[in-house]
Coordinates of C-alpha atoms in Angstrom, one line a residue:
Chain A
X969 CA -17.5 7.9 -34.2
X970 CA -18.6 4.3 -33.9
X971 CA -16.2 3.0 -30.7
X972 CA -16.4 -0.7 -29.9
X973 CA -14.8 -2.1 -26.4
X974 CA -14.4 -5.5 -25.8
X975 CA -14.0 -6.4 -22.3
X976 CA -15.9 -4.3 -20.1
X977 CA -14.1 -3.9 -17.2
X978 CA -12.7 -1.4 -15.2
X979 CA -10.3 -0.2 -17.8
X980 CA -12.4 -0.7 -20.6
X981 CA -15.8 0.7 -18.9
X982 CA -13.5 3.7 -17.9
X983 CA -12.6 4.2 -21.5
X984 CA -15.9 4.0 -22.6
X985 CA -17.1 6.8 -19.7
X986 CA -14.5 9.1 -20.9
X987 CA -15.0 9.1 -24.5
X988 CA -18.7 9.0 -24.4
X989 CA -17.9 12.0 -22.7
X990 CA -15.4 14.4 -24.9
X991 CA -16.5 13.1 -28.2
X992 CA -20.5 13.6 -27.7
X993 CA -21.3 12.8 -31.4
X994 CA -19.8 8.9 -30.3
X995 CA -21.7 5.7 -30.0
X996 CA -20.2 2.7 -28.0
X997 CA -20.9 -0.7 -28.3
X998 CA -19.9 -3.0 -25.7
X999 CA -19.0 -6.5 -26.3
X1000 CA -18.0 -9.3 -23.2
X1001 CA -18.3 -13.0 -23.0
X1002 CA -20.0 -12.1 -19.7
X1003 CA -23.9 -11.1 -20.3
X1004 CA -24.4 -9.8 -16.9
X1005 CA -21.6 -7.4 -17.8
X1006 CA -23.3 -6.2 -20.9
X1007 CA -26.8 -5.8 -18.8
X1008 CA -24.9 -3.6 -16.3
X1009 CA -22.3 -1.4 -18.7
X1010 CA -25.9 -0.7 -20.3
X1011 CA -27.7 0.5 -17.0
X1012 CA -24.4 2.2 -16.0
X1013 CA -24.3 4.3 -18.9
X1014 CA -21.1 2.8 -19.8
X1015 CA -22.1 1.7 -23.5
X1016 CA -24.8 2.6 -25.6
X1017 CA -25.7 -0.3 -27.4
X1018 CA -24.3 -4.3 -27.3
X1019 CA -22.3 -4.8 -30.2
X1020 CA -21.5 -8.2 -32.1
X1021 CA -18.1 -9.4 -33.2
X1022 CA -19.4 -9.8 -36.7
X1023 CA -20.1 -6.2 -36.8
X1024 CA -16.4 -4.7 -36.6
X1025 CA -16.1 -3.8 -39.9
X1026 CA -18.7 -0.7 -39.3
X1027 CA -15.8 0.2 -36.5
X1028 CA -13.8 3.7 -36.1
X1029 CA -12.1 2.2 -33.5
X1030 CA -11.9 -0.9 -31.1
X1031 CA -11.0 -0.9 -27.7
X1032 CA -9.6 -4.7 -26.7
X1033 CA -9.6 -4.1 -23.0
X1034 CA -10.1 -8.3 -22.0
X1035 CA -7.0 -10.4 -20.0
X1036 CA -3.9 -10.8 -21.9
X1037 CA -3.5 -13.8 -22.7
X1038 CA -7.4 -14.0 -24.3
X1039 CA -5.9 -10.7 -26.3
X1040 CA -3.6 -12.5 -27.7
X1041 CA -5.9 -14.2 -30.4
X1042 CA -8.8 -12.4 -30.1
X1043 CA -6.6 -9.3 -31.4
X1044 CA -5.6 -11.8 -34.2
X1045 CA -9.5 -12.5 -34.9
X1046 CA -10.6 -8.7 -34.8
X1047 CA -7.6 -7.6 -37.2
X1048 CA -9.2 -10.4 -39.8
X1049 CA -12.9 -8.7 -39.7
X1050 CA -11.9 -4.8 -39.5
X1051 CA -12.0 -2.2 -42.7
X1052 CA -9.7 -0.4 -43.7
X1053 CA -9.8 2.7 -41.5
X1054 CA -10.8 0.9 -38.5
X1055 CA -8.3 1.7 -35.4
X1056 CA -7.7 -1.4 -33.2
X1057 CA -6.2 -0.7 -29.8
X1058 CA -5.1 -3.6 -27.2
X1059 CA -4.6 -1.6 -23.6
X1060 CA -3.4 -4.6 -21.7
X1061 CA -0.8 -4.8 -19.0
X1062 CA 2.2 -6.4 -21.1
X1063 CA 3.1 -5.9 -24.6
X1064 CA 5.7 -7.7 -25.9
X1065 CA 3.3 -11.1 -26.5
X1066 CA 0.7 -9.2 -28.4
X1067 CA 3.1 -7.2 -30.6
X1068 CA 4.6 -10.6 -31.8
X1069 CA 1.2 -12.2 -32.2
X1070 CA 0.2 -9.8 -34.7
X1071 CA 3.4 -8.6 -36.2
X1072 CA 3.1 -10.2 -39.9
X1073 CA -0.4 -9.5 -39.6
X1074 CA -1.6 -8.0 -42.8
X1075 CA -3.5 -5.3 -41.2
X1076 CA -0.8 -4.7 -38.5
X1077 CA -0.9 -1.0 -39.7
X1078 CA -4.3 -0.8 -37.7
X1079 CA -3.0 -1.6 -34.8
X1080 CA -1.9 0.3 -31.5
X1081 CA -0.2 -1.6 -28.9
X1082 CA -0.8 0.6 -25.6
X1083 CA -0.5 0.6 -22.1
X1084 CA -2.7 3.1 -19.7
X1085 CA -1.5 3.0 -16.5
X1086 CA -4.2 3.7 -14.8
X1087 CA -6.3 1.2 -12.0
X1088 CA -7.8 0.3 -8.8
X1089 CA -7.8 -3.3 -7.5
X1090 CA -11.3 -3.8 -8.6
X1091 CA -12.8 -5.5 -11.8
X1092 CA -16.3 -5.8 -13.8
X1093 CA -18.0 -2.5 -15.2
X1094 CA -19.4 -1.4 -11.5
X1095 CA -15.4 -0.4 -11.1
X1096 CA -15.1 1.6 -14.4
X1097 CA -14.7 5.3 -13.0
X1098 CA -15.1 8.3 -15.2
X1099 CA -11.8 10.6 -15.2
X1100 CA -9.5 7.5 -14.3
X1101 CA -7.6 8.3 -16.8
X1102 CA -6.5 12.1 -16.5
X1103 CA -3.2 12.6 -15.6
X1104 CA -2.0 9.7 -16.1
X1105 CA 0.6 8.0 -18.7
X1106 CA 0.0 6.1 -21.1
X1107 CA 2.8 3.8 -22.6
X1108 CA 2.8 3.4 -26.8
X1109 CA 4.7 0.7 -27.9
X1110 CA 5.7 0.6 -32.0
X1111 CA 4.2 3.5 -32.8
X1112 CA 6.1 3.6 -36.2
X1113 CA 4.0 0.1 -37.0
X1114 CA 0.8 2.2 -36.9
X1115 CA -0.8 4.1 -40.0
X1116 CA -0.4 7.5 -39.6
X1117 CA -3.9 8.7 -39.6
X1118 CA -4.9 6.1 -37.4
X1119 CA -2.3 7.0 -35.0
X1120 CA -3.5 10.5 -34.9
X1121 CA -6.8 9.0 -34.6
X1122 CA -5.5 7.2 -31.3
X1123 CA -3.6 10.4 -29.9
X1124 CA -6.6 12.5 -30.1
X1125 CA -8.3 10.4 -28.0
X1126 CA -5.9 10.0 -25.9
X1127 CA -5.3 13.6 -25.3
X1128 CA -8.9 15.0 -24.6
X1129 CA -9.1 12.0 -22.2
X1130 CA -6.4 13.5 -20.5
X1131 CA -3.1 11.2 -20.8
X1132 CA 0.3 12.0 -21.4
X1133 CA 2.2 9.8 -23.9
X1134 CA 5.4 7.8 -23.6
X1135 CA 6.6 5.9 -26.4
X1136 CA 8.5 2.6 -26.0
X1137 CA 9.7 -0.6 -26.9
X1138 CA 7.5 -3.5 -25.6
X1139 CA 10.9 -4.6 -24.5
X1140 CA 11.6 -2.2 -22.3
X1141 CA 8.0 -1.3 -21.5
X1142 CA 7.5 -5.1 -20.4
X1143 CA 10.8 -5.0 -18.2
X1144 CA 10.2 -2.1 -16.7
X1145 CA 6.6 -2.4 -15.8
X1146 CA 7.6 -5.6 -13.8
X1147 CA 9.4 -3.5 -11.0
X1148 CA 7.0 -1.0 -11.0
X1149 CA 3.7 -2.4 -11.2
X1150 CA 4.0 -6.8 -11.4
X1151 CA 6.4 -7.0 -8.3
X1152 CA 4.1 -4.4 -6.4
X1153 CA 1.4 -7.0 -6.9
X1154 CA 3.4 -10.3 -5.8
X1155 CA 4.5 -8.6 -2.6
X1156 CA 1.3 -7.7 -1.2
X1157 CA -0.5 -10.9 -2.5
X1158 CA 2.2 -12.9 -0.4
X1159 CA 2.2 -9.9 2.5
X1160 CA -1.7 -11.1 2.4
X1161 CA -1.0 -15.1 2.2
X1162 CA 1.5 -14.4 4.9
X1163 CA -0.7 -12.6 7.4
X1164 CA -3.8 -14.9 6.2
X1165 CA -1.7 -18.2 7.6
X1166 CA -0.9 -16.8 10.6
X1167 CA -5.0 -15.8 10.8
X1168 CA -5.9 -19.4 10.5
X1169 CA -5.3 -19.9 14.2
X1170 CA -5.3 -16.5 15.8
X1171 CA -8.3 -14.7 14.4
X1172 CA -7.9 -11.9 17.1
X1173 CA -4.3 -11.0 14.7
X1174 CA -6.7 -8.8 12.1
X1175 CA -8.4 -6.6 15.2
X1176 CA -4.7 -4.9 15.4
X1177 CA -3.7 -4.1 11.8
X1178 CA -4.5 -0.6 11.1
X1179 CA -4.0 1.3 8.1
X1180 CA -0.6 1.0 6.9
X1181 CA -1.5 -2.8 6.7
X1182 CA -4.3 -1.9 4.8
X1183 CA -2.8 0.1 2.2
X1184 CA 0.2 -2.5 1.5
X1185 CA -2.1 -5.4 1.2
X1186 CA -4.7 -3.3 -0.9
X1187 CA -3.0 -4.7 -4.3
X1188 CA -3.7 -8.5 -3.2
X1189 CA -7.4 -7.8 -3.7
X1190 CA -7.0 -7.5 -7.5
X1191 CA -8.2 -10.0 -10.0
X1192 CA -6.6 -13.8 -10.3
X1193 CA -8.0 -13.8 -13.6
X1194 CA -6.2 -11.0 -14.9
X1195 CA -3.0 -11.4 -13.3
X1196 CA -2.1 -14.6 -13.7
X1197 CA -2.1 -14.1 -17.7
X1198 CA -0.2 -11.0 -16.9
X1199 CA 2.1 -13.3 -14.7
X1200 CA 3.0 -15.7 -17.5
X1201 CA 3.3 -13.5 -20.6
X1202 CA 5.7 -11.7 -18.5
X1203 CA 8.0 -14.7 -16.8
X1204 CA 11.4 -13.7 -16.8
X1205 CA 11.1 -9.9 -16.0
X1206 CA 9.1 -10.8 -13.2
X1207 CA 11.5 -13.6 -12.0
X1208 CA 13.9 -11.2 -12.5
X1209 CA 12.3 -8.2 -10.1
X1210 CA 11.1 -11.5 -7.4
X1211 CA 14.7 -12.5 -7.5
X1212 CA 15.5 -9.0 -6.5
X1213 CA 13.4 -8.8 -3.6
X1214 CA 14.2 -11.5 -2.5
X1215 CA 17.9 -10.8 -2.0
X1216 CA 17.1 -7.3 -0.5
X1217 CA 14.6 -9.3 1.9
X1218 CA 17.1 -11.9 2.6
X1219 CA 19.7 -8.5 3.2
X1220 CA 17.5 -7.2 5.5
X1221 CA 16.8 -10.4 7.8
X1222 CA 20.4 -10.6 7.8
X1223 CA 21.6 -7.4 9.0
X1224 CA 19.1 -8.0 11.7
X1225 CA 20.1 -11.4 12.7
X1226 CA 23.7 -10.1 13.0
X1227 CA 22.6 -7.0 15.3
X1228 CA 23.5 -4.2 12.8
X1229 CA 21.1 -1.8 13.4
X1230 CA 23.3 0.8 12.4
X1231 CA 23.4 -0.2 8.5
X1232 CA 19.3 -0.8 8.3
X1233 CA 18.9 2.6 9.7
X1234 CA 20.7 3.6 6.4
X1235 CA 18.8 1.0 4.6
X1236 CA 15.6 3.2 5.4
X1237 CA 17.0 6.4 4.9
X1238 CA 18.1 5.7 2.0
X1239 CA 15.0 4.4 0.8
X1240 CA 13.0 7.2 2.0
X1241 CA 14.3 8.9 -1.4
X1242 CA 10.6 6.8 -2.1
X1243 CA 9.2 10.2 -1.0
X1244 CA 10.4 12.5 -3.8
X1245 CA 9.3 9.8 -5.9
X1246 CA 6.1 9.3 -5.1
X1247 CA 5.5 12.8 -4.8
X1248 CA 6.0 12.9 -8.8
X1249 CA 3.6 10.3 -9.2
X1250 CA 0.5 11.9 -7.3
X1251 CA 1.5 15.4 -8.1
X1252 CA 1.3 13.7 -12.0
X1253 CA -2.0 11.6 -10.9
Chain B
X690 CA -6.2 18.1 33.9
X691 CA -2.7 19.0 33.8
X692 CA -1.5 16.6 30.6
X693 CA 2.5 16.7 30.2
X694 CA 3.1 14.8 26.5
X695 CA 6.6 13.8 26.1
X696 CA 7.2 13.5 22.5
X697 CA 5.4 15.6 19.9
X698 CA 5.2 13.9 16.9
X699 CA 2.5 12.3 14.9
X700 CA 1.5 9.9 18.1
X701 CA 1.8 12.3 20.9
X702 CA 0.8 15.3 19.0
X703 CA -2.4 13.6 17.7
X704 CA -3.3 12.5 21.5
X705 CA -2.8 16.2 22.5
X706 CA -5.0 17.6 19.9
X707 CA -7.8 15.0 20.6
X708 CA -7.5 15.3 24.8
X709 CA -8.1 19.2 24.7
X710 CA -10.9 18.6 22.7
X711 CA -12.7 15.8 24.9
X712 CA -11.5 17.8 28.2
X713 CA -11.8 21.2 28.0
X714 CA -10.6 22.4 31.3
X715 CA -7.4 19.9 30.9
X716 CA -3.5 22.4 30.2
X717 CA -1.4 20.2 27.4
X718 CA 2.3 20.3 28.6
X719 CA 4.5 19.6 25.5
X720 CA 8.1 18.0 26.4
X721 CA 10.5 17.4 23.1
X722 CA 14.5 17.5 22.7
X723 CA 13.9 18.7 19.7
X724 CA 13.2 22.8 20.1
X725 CA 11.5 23.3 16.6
X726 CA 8.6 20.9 17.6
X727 CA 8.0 22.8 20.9
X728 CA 7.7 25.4 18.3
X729 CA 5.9 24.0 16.1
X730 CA 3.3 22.2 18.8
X731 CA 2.7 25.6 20.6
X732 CA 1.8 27.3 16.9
X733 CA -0.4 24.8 16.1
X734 CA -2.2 24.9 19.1
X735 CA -1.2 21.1 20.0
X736 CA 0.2 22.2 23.3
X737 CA -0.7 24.8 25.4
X738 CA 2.4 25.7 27.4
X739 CA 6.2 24.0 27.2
X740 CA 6.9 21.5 30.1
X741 CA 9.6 20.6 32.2
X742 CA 10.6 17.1 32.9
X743 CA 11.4 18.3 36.7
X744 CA 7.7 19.5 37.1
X745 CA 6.5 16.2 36.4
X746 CA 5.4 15.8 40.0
X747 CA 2.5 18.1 39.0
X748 CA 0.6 15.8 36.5
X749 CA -2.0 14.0 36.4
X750 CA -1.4 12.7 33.1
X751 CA 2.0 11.9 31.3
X752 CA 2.0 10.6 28.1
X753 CA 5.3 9.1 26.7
X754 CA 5.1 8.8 22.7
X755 CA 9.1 8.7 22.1
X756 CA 10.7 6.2 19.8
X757 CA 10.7 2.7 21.8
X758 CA 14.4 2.8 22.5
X759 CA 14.2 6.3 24.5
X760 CA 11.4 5.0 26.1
X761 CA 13.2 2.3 28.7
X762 CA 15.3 4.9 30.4
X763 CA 12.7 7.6 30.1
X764 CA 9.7 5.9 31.3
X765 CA 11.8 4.9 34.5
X766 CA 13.1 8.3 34.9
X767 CA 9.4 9.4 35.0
X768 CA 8.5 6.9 37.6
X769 CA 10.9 8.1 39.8
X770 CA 9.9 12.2 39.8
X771 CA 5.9 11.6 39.7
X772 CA 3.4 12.0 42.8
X773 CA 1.3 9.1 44.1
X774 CA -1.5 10.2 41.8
X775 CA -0.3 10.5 38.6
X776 CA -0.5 8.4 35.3
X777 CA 2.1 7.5 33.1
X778 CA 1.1 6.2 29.3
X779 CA 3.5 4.6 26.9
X780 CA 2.3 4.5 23.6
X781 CA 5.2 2.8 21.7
X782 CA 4.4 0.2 19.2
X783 CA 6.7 -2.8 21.3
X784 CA 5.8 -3.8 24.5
X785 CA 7.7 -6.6 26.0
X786 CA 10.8 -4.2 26.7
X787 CA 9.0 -1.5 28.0
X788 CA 7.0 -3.7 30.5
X789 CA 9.9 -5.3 31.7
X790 CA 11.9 -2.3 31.9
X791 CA 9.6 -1.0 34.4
X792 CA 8.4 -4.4 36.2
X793 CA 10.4 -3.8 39.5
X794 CA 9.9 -0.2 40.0
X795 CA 8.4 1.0 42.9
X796 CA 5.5 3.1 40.8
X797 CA 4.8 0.5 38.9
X798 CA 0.7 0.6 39.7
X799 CA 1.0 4.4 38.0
X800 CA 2.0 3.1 34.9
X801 CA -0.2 1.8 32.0
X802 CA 1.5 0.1 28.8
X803 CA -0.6 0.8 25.3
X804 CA -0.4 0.9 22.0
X805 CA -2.9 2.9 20.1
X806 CA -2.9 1.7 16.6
X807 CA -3.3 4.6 14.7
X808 CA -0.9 6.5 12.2
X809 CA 0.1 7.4 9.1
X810 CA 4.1 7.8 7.1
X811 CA 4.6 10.7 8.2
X812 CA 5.9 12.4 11.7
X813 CA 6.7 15.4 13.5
X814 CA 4.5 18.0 15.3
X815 CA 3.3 18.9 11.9
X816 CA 1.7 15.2 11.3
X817 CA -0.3 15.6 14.4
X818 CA -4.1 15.0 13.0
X819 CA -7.4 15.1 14.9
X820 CA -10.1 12.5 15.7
X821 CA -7.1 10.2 14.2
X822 CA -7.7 7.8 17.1
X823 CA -11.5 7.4 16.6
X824 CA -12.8 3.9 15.7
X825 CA -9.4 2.2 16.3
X826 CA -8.2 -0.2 18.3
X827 CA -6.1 0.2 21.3
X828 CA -3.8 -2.4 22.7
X829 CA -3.4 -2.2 26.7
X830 CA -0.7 -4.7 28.1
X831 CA -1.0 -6.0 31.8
X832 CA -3.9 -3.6 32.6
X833 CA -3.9 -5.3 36.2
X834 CA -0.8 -3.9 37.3
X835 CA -2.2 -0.9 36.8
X836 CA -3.5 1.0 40.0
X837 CA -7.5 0.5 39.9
X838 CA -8.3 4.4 39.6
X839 CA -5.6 5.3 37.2
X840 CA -6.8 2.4 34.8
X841 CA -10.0 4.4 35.2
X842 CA -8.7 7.9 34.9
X843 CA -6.5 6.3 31.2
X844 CA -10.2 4.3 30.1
X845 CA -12.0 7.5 30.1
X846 CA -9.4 9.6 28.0
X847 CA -9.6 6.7 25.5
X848 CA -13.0 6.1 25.4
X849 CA -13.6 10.0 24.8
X850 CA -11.1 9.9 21.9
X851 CA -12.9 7.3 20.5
X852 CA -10.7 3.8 20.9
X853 CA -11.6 0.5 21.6
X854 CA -9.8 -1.6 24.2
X855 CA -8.0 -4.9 23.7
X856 CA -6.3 -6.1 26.5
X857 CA -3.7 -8.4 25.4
X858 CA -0.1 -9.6 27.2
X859 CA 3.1 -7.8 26.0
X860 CA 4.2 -11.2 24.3
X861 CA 1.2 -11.7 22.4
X862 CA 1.2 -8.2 21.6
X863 CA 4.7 -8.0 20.4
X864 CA 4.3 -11.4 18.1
X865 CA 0.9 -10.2 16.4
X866 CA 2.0 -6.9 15.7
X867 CA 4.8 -8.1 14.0
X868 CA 3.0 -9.4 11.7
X869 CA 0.5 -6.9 10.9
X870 CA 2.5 -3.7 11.2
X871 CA 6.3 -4.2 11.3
X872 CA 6.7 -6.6 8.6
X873 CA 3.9 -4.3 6.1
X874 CA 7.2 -2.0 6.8
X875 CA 9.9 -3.9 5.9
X876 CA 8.1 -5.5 2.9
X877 CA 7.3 -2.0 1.8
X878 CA 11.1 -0.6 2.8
X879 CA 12.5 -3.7 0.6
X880 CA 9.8 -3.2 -2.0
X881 CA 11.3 0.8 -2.3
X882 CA 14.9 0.1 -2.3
X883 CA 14.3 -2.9 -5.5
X884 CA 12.5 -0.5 -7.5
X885 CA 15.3 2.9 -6.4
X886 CA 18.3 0.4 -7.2
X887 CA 16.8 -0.1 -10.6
X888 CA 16.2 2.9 -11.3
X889 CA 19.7 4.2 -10.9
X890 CA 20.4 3.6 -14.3
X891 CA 16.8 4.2 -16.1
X892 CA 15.4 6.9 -14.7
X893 CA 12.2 6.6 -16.9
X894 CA 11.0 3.6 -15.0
X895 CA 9.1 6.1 -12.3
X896 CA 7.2 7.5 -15.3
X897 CA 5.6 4.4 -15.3
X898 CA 4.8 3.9 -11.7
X899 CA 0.8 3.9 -11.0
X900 CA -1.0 4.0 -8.2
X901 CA -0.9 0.5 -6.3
X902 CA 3.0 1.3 -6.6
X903 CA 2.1 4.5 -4.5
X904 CA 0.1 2.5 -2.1
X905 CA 2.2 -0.6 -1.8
X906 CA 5.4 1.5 -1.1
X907 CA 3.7 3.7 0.9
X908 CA 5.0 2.5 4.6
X909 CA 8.9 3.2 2.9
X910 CA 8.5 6.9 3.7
X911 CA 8.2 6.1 7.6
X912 CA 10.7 7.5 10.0
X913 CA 14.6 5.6 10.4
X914 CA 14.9 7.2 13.9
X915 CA 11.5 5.5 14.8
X916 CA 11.6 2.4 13.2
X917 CA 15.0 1.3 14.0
X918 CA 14.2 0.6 17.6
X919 CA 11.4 -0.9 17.2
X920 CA 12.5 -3.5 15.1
X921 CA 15.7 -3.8 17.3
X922 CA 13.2 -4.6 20.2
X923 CA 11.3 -6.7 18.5
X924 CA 14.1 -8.8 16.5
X925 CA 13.1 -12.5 17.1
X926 CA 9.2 -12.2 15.9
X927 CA 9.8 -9.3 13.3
X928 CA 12.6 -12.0 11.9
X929 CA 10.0 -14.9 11.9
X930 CA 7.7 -13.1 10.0
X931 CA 10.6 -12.3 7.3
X932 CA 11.5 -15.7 7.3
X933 CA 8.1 -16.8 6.4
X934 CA 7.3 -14.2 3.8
X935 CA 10.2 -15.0 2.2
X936 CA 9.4 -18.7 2.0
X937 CA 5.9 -17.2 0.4
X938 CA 7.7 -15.2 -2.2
X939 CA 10.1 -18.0 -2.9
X940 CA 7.6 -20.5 -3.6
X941 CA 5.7 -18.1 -5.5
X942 CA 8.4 -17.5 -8.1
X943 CA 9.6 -21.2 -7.8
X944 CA 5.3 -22.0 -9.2
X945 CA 6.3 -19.4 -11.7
X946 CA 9.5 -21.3 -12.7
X947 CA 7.8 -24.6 -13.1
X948 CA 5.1 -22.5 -15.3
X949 CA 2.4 -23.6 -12.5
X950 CA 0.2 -20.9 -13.4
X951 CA -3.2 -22.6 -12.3
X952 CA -1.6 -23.0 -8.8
X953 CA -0.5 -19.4 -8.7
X954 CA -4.0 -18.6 -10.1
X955 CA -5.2 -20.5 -6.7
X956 CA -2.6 -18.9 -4.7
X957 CA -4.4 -15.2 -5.9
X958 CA -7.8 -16.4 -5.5
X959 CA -7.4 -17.7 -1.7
X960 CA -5.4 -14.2 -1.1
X961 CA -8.5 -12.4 -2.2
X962 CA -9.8 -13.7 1.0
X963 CA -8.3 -10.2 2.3
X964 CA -10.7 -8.5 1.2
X965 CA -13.4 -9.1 3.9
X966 CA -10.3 -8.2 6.5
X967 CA -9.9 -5.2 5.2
X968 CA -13.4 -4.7 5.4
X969 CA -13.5 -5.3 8.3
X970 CA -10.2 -2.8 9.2
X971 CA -12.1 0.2 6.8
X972 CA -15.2 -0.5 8.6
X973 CA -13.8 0.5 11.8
X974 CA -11.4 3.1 10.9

């Protein structure tokens, strides 16, 4: 199996780790518009050879794994070059931009839009991590669009990496993503901005923040370059979530202002519902 | 050493567990209201024997780790029972209260104010950890009202358990910390209750959840009955610091609004600064 991943990053250097790995007959090609990434996801191990873009027609499947709003014509671009039985998958963060880009694409059949929800906050193929992706889901949006045997194609990788499967409208996936994983990113980038201004003057402030600081601000480490793409393609859910916050922020501050300690007592009890939640996600991750 | 620790949860169990290590002829007294964490503290070998709070007299040691608001009357109470020659620790995460609570009293020069900055979500007997206290830092308020030998006596236990000292007044303390640890709370509380309230209606959204939603939301599993006070106590800075994030978040979605993605871009990339704080914080941990 000839496997081509553009972007080597973190979620496309994983990709490449793990399917080197379960499918040991596969070679990968690795292409980036970053040669130092190439020279590295070589001495990593991470690809075997450097592909070319002219060379996607030889393809069993490509891996677009670069920010979304690049995705968005380079998917375009890679659908015009591939065979017939080549598998094109685009594993950014939103999906409702690239389904529409390609849409009345003539090749649209080889397409998978999907979405593994998988990270860290770091970037560049030094990140990529073998076994990132076991246990964890992995969102498929317009499955019914895809050829069936490519689909299969898609699901057995997939599967012997590990990932469960949820299918979904880019709609939804894009709306509900935003609470869950955009807003997360927004409120410890501004946590960070918050705590940074404050810094500028009192540089003694940093010697007293322990670990709980640490892990709320963790997220505000990740890549500009990725998420303000994400940002954009994804406006008004994220608006939407900010808005949100905002109010239960604004809720919060005022509950204190008017001495009602009673009711954010309840505010945190109630919230600590988190627990049962977050339980499912680790005992899942 | 006779130890008496008032308060066996995460805080005080964790200090009980690391003092019988570093002294090994020293008796751990465990005080709680709570029955099941006396318990609990003498299965788990966190205590040696239960304590009275009218043998008090008999300490050298007393360590108060009680949510803030218990603290005031307690701490006074305490002063009035103990001999000449013992030392009394708070270890609440306010200090402004606490020191004035106790300004006036006549054993004032046995009591030492601190705030070890060390913990994790959880609390109880059964959250006690060991070694949690090496490498971090630990906040000592008007150390020179302190009684010269019983500063002494508290410097050794802390240097033993591995802390470093800051000395800092309880004004400074209470305005910094606000910003590094209380408001990490609340933006994680508010952060927990957006995504819960949405997810009311779709339960699937958790599916989704990765990760940095785990370790952003973390703090929302922290304790009502502890955090209440604190933020009661320290209501004037802990609202400043809403206020400001706030602001942050606001103009953040009001960039997003006017599609100013190059200046949210920038906004990202200066946040990203955080990265050689946390460092720093890791480093030492």
């Amino acid at each position: 199996m000839k496997v081509y991943v553009i972007g080597l990053g973190l979620i496309g250097g994983s990709l490449a780790l793990d399917i080197q790995e379960e499918f040991k007959d596969s070679t990968i090609y690795g292409i980036d518009i970053n040669e130092n990434h190439i020279k590295e996801a070589l001495e990593l191990g991470i690809i075997h050879k450097e592909g070319a873009l002219d060379s996607l027609n030889e393809a069993d499947v490509i891996i677009i794994s670069v920010p979304v709003d690049v995705s968005l014509d380079l998917t375009k671009k890679v659908l015009d070059t591939i065979s017939e039985n080549t598998l094109v998958i685009d594993v950014g963060s939103t999906k409702v931009d690239i389904c529409k880009s390609i849409e009345d694409h003539p090749n649209r059949r080889n397409f998978l839009a999907a979405h593994p929800i998988a990270g860290t906050e770091f970037s560049g193929p030094k990140a990529a991590l073998k076994n990132l992706y076991r246990g964890k889901t992995n969102i498929i949006c317009e499955v019914e669009k895809t050829a069936f045997k490519l689909q299969e194609r898609a699901l057995s990788i997939f599967s012997k990496i590990g990932m469960r499967i949820r299918y979904m409208d880019p709609k939804s996936h894009d709306k509900h993503i935003a609470y869950v994983s955009h807003l997360s990113h927004i409120s410890s980038f501004m946590l960070g901005k918050t705590v940074i201004e404050k810094e500028k003057n009192e540089r003694d402030i940093f010697d007293m923040a322990g670990s709980g600081f640490a892990s709320t601000v963790r997220l505000a480490k990740s890549s500009p370059a990725m998420w303000t793409p994400i940002f954009k393609q994804n406006k008004t859910n994220v608006i939407e979530t900010l808005e949100e916050y905002i109010l239960n922020l604004q809720q919060f501050k005022e509950l204190m202002q008017q001495d009602n300690f009673e009711e954010i007592y309840k505010e945190m009890e109630n919230t600590n519902h988190i627990k049962q939640i977050l339980n499912g996600i680790l005992l899942d991750a």
